[in-house]
Short mmCIF file of C-alpha atoms in Angstrom, two decimals:
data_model
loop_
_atom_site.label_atom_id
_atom_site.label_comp_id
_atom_site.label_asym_id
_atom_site.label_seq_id
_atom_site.Cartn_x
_atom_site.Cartn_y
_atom_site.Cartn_z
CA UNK W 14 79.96 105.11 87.30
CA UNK W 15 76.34 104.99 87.01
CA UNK W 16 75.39 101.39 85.51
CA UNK W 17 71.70 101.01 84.16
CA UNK W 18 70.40 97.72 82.45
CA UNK W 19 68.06 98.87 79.33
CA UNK W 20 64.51 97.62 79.49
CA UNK W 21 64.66 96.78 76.04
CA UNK W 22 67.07 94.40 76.67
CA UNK W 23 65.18 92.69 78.94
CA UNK W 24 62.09 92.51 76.93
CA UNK W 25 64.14 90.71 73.75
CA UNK W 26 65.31 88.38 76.45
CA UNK W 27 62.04 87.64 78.29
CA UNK W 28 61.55 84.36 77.13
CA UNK W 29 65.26 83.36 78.80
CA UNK W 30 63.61 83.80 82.21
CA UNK W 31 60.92 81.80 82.04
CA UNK W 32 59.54 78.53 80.53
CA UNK W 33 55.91 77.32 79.96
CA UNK W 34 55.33 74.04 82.26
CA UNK W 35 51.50 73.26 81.62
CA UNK W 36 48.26 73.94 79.96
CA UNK W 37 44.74 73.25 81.34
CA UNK W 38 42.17 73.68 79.17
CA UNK W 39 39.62 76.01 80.76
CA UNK W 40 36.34 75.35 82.48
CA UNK W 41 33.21 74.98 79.81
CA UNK W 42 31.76 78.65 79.53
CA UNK W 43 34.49 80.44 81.18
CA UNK W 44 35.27 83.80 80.28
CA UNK W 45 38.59 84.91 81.22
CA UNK W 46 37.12 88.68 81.50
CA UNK W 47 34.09 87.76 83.83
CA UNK W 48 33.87 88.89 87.32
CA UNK W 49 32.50 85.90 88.29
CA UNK W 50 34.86 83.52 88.21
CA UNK W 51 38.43 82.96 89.57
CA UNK W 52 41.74 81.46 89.12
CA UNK W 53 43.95 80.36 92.77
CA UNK W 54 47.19 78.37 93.12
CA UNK W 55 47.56 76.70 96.68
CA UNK W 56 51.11 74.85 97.60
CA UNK W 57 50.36 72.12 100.20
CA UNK W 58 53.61 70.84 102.29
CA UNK W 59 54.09 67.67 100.59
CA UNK W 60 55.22 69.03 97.10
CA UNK W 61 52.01 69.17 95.85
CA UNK W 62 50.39 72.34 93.68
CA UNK W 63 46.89 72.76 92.88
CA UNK W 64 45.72 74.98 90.28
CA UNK W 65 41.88 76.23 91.46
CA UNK W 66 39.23 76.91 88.10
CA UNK W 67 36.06 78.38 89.81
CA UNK W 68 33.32 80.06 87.51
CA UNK W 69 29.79 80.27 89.46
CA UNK W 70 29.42 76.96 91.43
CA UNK W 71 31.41 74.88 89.05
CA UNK W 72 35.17 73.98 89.91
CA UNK W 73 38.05 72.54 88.75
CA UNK W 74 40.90 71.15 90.47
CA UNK W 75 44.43 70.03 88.77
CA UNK W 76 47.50 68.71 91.11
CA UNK W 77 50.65 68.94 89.67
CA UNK W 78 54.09 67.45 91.40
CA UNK W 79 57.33 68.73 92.44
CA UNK W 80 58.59 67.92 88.44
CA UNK W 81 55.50 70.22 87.06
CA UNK W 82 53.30 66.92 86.47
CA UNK W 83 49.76 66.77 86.03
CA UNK W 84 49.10 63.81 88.32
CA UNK W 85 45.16 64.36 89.12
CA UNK W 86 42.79 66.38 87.91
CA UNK W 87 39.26 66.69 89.08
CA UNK W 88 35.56 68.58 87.99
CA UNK W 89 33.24 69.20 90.15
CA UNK W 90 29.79 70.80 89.95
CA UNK W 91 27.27 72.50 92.46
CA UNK W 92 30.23 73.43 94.57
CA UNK W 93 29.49 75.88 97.48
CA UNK W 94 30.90 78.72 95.97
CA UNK W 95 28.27 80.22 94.28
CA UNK W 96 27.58 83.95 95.31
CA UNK W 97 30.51 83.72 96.97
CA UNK W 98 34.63 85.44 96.69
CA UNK W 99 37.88 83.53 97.34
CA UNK W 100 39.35 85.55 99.86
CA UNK W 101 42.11 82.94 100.96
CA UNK W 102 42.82 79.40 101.07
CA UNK W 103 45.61 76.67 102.00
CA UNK W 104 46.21 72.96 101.91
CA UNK W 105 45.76 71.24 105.38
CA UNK W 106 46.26 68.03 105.58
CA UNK W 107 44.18 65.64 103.16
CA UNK W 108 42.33 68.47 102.40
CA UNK W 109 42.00 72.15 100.79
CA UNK W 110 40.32 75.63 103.04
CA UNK W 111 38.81 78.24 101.38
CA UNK W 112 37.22 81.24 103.15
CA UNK W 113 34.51 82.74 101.57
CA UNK W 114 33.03 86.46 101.85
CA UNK W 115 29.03 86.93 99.93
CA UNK W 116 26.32 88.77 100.77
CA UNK W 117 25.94 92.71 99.01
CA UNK W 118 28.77 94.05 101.83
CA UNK W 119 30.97 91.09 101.72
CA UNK W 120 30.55 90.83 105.36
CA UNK W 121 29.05 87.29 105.34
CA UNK W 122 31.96 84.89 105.99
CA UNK W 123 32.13 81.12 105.24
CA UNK W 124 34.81 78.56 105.70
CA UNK W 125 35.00 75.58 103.67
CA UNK W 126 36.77 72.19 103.53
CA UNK W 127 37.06 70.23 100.18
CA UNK W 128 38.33 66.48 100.82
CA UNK W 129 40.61 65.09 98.19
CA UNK W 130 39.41 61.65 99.71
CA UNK W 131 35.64 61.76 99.25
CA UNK W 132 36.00 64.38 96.82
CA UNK W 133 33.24 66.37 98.80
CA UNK W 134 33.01 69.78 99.86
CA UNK W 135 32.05 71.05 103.61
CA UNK W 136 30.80 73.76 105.33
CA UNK W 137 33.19 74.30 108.38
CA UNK W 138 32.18 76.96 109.86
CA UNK W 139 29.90 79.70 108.99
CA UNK W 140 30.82 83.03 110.64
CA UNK W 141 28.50 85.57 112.12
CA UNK W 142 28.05 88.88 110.62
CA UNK W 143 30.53 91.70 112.27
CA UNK W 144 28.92 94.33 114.28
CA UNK W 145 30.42 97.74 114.46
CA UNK W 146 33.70 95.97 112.70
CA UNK W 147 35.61 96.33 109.84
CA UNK W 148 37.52 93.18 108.24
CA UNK W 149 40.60 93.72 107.43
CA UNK W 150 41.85 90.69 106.62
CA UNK W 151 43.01 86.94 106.42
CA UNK W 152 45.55 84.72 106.72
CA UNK W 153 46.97 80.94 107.27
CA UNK W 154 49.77 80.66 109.42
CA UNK W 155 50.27 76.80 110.40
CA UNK W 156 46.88 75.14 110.12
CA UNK W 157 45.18 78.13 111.83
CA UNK W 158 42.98 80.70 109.84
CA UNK W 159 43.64 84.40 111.51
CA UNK W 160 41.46 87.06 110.51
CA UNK W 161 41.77 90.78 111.59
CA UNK W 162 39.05 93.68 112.30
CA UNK W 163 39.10 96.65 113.33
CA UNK W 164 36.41 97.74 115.62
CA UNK W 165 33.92 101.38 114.87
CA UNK W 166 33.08 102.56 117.79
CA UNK W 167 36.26 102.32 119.78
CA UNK W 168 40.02 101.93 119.83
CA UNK W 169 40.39 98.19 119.22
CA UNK W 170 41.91 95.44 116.80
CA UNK W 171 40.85 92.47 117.10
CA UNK W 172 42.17 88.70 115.91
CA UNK W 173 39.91 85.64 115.35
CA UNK W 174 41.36 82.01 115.52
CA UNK W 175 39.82 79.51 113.64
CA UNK W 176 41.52 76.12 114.14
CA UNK W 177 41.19 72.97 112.15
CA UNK W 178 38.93 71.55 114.65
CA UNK W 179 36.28 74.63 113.85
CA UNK W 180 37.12 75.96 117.21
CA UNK W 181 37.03 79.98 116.79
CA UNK W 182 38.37 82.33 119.24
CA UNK W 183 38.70 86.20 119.86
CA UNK W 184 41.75 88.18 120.95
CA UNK W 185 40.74 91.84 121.33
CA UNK W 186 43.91 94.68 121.83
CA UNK W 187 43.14 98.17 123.09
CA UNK W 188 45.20 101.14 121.94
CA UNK W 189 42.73 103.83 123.96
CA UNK W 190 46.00 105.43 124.98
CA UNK W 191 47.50 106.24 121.88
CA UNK W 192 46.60 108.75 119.15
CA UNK W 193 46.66 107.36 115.50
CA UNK W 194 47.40 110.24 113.07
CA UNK W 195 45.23 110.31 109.86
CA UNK W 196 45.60 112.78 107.22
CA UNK W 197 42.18 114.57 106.73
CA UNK W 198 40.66 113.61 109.82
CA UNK W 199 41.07 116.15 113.33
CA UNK W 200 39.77 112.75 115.36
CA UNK W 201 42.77 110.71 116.17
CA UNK W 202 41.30 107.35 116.54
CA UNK W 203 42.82 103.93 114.74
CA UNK W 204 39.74 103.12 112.83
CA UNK W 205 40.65 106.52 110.74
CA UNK W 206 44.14 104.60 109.55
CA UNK W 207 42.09 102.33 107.38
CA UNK W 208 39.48 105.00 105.59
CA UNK W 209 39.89 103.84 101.87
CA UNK W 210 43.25 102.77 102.84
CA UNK W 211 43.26 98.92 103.94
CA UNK W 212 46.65 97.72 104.71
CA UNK W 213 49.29 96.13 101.92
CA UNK W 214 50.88 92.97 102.65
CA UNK W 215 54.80 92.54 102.13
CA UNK W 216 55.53 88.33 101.98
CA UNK W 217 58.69 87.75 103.00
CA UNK W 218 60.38 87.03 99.47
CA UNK W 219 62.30 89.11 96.52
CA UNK W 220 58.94 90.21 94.56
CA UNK W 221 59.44 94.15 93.81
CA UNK W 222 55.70 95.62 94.59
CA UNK W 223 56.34 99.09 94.61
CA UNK W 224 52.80 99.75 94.37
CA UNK W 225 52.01 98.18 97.56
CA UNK W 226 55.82 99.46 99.09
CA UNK W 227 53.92 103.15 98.72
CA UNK W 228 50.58 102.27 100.85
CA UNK W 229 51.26 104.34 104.25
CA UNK W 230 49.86 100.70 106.21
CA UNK W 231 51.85 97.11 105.77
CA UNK W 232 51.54 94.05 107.41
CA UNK W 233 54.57 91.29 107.31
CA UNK W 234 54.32 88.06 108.85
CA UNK W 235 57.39 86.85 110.76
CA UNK W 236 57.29 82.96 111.93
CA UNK W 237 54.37 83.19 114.46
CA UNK W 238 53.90 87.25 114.41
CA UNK W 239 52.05 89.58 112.82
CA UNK W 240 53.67 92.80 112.00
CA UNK W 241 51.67 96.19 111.39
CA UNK W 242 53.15 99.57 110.29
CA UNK W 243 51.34 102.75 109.91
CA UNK W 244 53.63 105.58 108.21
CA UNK W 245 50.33 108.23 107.95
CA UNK W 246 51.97 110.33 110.81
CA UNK W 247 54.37 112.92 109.68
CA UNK W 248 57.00 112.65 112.87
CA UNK W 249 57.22 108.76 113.40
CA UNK W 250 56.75 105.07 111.95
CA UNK W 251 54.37 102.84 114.61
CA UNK W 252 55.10 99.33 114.58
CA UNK W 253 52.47 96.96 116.25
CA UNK W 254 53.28 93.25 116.84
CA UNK W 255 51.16 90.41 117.62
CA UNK W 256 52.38 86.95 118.44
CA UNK W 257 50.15 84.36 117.27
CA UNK W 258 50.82 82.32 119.76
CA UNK W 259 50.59 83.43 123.64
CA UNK W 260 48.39 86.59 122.48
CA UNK W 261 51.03 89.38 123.00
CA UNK W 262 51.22 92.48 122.07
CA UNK W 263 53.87 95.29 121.70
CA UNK W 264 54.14 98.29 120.27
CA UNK W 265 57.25 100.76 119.08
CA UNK W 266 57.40 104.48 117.71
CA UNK W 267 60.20 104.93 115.62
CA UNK W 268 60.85 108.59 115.00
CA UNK W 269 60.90 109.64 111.28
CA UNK W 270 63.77 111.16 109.66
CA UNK W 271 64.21 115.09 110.15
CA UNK W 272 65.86 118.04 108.28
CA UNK W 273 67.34 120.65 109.87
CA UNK W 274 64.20 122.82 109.05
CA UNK W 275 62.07 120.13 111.00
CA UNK W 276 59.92 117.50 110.42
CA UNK W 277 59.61 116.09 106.63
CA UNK W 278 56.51 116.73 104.38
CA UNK W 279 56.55 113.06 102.70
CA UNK W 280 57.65 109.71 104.30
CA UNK W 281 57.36 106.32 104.15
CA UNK W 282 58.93 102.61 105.14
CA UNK W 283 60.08 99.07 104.99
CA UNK W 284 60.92 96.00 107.01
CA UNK W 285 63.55 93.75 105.93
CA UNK W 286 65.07 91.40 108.27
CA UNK W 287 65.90 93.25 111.49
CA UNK W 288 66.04 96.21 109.88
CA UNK W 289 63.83 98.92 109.35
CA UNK W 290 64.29 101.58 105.52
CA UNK W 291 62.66 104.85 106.73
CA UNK W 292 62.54 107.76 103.56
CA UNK W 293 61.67 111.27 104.36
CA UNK W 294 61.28 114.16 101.97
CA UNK W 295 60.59 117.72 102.05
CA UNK W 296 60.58 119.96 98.78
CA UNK W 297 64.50 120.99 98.86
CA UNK W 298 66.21 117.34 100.59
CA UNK W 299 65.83 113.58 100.69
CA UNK W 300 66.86 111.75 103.93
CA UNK W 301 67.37 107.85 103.82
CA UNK W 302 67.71 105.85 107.68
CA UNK W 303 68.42 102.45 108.29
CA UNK W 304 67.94 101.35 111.99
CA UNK W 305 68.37 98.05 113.38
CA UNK W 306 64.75 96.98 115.64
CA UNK W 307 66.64 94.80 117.98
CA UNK W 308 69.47 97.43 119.20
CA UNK W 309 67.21 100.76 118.33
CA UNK W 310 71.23 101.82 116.53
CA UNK W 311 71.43 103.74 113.02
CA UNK W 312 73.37 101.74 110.84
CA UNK W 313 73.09 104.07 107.82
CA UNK W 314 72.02 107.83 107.07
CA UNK W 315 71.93 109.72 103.63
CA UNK W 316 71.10 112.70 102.79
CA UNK W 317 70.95 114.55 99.55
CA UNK W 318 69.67 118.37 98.90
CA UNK W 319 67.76 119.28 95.63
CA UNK W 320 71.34 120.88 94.24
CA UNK W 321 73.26 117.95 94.88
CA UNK W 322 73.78 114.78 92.92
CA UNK W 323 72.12 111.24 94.38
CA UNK W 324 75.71 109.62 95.07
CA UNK W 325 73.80 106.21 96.07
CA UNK W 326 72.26 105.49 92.39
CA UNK W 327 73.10 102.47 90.40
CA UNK W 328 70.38 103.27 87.90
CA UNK W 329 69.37 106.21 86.40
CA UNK W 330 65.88 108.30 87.41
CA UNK W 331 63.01 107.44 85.46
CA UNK W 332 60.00 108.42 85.31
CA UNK W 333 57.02 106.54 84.19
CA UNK W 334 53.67 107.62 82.61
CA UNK W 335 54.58 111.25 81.54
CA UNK W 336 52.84 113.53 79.74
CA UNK W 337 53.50 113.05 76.14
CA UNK W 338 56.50 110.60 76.58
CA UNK W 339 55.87 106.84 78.21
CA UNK W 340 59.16 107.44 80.07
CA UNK W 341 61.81 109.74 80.56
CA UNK W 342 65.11 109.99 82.69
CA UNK W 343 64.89 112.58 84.39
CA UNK W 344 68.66 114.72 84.65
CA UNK W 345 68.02 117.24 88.25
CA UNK W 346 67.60 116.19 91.45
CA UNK W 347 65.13 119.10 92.22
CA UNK W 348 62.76 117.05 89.74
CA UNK W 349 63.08 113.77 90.95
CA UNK W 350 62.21 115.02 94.81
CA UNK W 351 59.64 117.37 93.63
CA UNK W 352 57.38 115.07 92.31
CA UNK W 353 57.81 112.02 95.14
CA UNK W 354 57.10 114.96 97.61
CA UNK W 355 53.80 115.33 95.54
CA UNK W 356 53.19 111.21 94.98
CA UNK W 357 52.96 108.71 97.64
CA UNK W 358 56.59 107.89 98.47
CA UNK W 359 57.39 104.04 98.51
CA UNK W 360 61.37 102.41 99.26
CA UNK W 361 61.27 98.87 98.28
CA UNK W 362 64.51 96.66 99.68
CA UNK W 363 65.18 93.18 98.66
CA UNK W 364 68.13 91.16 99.55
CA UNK W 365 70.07 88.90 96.57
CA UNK W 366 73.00 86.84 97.26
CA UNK W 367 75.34 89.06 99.86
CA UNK W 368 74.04 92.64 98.78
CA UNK W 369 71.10 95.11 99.59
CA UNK W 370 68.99 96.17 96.68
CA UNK W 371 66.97 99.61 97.15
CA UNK W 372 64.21 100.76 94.67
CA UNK W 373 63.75 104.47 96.06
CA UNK W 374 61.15 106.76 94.38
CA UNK W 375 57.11 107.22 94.20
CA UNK W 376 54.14 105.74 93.09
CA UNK W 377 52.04 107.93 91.08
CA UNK W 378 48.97 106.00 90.42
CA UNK W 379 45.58 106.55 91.85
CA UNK W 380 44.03 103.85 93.26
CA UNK W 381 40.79 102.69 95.15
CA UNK W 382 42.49 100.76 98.29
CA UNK W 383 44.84 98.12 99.12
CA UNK W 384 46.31 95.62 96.81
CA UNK W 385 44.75 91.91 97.03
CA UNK W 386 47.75 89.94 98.16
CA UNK W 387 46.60 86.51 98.02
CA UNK W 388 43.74 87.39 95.69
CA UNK W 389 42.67 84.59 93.72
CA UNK W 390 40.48 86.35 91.02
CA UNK W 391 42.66 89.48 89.31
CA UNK W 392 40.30 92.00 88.49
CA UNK W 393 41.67 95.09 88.67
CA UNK W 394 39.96 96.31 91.78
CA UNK W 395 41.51 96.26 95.04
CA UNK W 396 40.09 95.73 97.94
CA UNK W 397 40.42 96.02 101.67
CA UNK W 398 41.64 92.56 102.47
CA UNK W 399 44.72 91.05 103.46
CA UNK W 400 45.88 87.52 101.63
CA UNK W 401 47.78 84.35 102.72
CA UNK W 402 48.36 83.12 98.73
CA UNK W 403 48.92 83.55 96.40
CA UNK W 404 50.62 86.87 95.56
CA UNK W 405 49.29 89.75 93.51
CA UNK W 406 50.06 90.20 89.97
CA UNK W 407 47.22 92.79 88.89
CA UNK W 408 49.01 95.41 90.20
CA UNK W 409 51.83 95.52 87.37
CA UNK W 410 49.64 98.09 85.09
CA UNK W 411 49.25 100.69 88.05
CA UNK W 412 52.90 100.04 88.84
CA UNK W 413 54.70 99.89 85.70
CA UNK W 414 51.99 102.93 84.21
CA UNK W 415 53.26 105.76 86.63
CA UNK W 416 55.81 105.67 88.80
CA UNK W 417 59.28 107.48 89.26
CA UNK W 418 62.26 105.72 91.20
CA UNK W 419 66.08 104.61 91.15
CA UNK W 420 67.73 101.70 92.16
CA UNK W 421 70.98 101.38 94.56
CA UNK W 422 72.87 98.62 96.11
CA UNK W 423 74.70 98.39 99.17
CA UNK W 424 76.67 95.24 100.77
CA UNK W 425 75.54 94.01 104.47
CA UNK W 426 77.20 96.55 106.12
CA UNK W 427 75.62 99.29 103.66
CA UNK W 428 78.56 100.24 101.70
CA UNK W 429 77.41 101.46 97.93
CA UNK W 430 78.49 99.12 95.61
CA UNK W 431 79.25 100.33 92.38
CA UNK W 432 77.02 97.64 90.29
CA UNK W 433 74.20 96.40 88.07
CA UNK W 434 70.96 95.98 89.67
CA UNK W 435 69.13 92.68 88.93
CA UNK W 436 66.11 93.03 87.48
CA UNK W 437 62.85 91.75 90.01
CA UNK W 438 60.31 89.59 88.88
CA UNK W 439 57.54 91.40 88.32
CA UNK W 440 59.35 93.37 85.82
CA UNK W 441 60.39 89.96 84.31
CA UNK W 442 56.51 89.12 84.22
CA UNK W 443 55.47 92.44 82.69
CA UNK W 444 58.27 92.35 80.17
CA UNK W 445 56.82 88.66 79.45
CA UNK W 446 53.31 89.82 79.05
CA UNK W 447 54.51 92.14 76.09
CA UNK W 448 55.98 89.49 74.76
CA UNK W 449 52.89 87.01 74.52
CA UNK W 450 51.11 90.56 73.52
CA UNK W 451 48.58 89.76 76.70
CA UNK W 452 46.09 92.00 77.84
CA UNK W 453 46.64 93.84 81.48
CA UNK W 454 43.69 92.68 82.92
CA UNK W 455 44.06 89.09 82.32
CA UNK W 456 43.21 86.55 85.35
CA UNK W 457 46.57 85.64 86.62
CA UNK W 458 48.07 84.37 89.40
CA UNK W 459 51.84 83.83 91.41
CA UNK W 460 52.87 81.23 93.88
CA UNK W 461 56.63 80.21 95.36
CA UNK W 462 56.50 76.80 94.75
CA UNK W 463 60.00 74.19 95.38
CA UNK W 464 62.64 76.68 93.95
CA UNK W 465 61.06 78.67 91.26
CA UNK W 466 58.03 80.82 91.04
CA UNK W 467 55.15 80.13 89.14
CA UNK W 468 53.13 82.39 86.87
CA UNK W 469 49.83 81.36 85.74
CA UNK W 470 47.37 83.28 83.19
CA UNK W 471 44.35 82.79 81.11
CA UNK W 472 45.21 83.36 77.33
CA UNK W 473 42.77 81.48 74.81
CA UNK W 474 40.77 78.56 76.23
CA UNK W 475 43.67 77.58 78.34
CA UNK W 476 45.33 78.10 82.21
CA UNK W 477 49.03 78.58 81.24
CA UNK W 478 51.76 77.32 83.66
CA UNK W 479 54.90 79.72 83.09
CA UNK W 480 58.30 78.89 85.97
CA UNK W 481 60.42 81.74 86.24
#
């Protein structure tokens, strides 16, 4: 029996998910709709959470506890930030990182130290411009900032290691031997994988971004490795992995789904665990694999046509942002793999408690890029960078505007459960933005912080705390 969990009631209970913890008046002058300024939450390892108020060169800090109290709070003026964007930032130590992109291309980099002792910012490091690379991205992973390019002019990615004692080095991998499939482009070469694209990175928690499940490129971050996934060519899934730590690299093709007319039209994938969610579609089937990456096994395969029912669904089909209607279930299979064929495809998988929850479908929302995961200042315009922290929240308009998908839930062994699906947290979030009657592109933020995650907003002179 199909089970579905009405939105409605979800949005008459929002308030039963979440509860208001703090509220910081905002910086003089700020204007919660200015480009300019920005809004960051950074966790530091001893329990500590800082809520970062930037507009122009003047900042403020506030620390909260591990209860949710304000224990510090601190304004400071003629910061170094001026000119410059947030692109990531973590608590080290006695003290807080930021890296900083300015210049007209954002390809001037900075990295900055602010001292909770002195109370005085520093220039760390200030990094030279690339030549004949693209940046891709940045992140912290135990003390050390990583940032990734790819190069222009040949078949290269490279990493840069920046340690806490300002030490920098370059790690440089060639892939001159392999052909990177890019729709549009005849030339197989890798820099083609990131034209407009970027790449969208999946933390390692139970946030639902289906928008950023669809982008064809993912990174995940696993302990002291770097994951990369490119799903742009038709016949397989590549899988590049980096380990932060001796400098390895290896690299796995994992052949795509096929029909028995051949290879699918639309595909697309997901890493959870060991495990890697491959969905394939052409215009008359849907094919669904689960293979383990340590034993290279199938441990699940379905399959339905465009006659048949979807056995697996625990929710109905809906489709978002159609014509005339905000949403509609839609009744045929035919329709539900006729437009994903036509969208970009996107399985999200989440585990909670012992089962396997699926969100299968498409997004159908344009966009200009990658989404900013990590993004401190929530704009509305992604951006071809990769984040550390926090995680993305400006993507719920695009996501809940026009998409189509169902849910389904399996146990570990991927048996279908016949169940309710829980409902993730950004849906809790967008159902609690209705609520409070806030405006889409509001500067917000998300952070895991102890055992609860925290929502922050601007909404009327003030930085709102929410814990769901």
């Amino acid at each position: 029996m199909t089970r579905y969990i009405f939105s409605v009631i979800v949005i008459l209970s929002a308030n039963t998910f979440s509860q208001e913890i703090a509220s910081i008046p905002l910086i003089d002058k700020i204007n919660a709709y200015n480009i300019d300024e920005e809004l960051n939450l950074i966790k530091s390892r001893d329990s500590l959470l800082y809520v970062v108020q930037r507009v122009a060169s003047d900042v403020k800090i506030t620390t909260f506890d591990a209860e949710y109290n304000q224990v510090k709070q601190v304004n400071l003026t003629d910061s170094p930030f001026k000119n410059y964007k947030i692109l990531s930032s973590a608590s080290v130590d006695n003290s807080m990182l930021f890296l900083l992109s300015g210049g007209i291309f954002k390809n001037r980099f900075s990295l900055i130290s602010y001292n909770f002792q002195n109370q005085k910012f520093e220039e760390i490091l200030q990094l030279q411009k690339f030549i004949n690379e693209e940046f891709l991205g940045s992140f912290f992973i135990k003390d050390k900032l990583h940032l990734l390019t790819v190069s222009l002019d040949s078949q290269e990615l490279s990493i840069y290691t920046i340690s806490k004692a300002s030490k920098i080095s370059k790690k440089s991998y060639d892939f001159s031997h392999y052909k990177f499939k890019a729709p549009g482009f005849s030339d197989e070469k890798l820099k083609y994988l990131f034209y407009q694209k970027g790449i969208s990175p999946i933390e390692n928690n139970e946030i639902d971004s289906f928008l950023g499940a669809s982008l064809k490129n993912k990174s995940y971050v696993f302990n002291q490795e770097l994951w990369l996934t490119f799903d742009q060519d038709p016949e397989l899934t590549r899988l590049i992995k980096f380990n932060l730590d001796n400098g390895k690299m290896a690299l796995q093709d994992i052949p795509k789904p096929l029909s028995s007319e051949g290879r699918m039209r639309e595909s697309n994938s997901f890493i959870k665990d060991k495990y890697i969610y491959q969905l394939a579609l052409n215009k008359k089937e849907m094919i669904l694999e689960v293979k383990n990456l340590e034993s290279g096994l199938m441990d699940y395969r379905f399959s339905v046509k465009e006659d048949e029912n979807i056995g697996i669904r625990n929710t109905e089909v809906r489709l978002r942002g159609a014509a005339y209607v905000k949403e509609r279930v839609l009744e045929k299979t035919s329709q539900f793999i006729r437009k994903v064929v036509s969208s970009e495809s996107a399985i999200f998988v989440r585990k909670i408690n012992d089962t396997i929850q699926m969100r299968i479908g498409a997004n159908r929302s344009s966009y200009p890029g990658v989404i900013m995961a990590g993004a401190v200042n929530f704009d509305g315009a992604p951006q071809n960078y990769l984040y550390s922290n926090p995680l993305p929240i400006s993507d719920l308009s695009a996501v809940s505007d026009r998409w189509i998908s169902f849910s389904a839930v399996f146990d570990s062994n991927f048996n279908h459960l016949d169940t309710e699906t829980i409902p993730n947290l950004y849906d809790k979030i967008k159902d609690f933005k209705e609520s409070k009657d806030l405006k889409k592109d509001i500067k917000d933020a998300l952070i895991f912080f102890g055992e609860n995650y925290i929502y922050s907003y601007v909404d009327k002179g003030f930085v709102k705390l929410v814990k769901f």
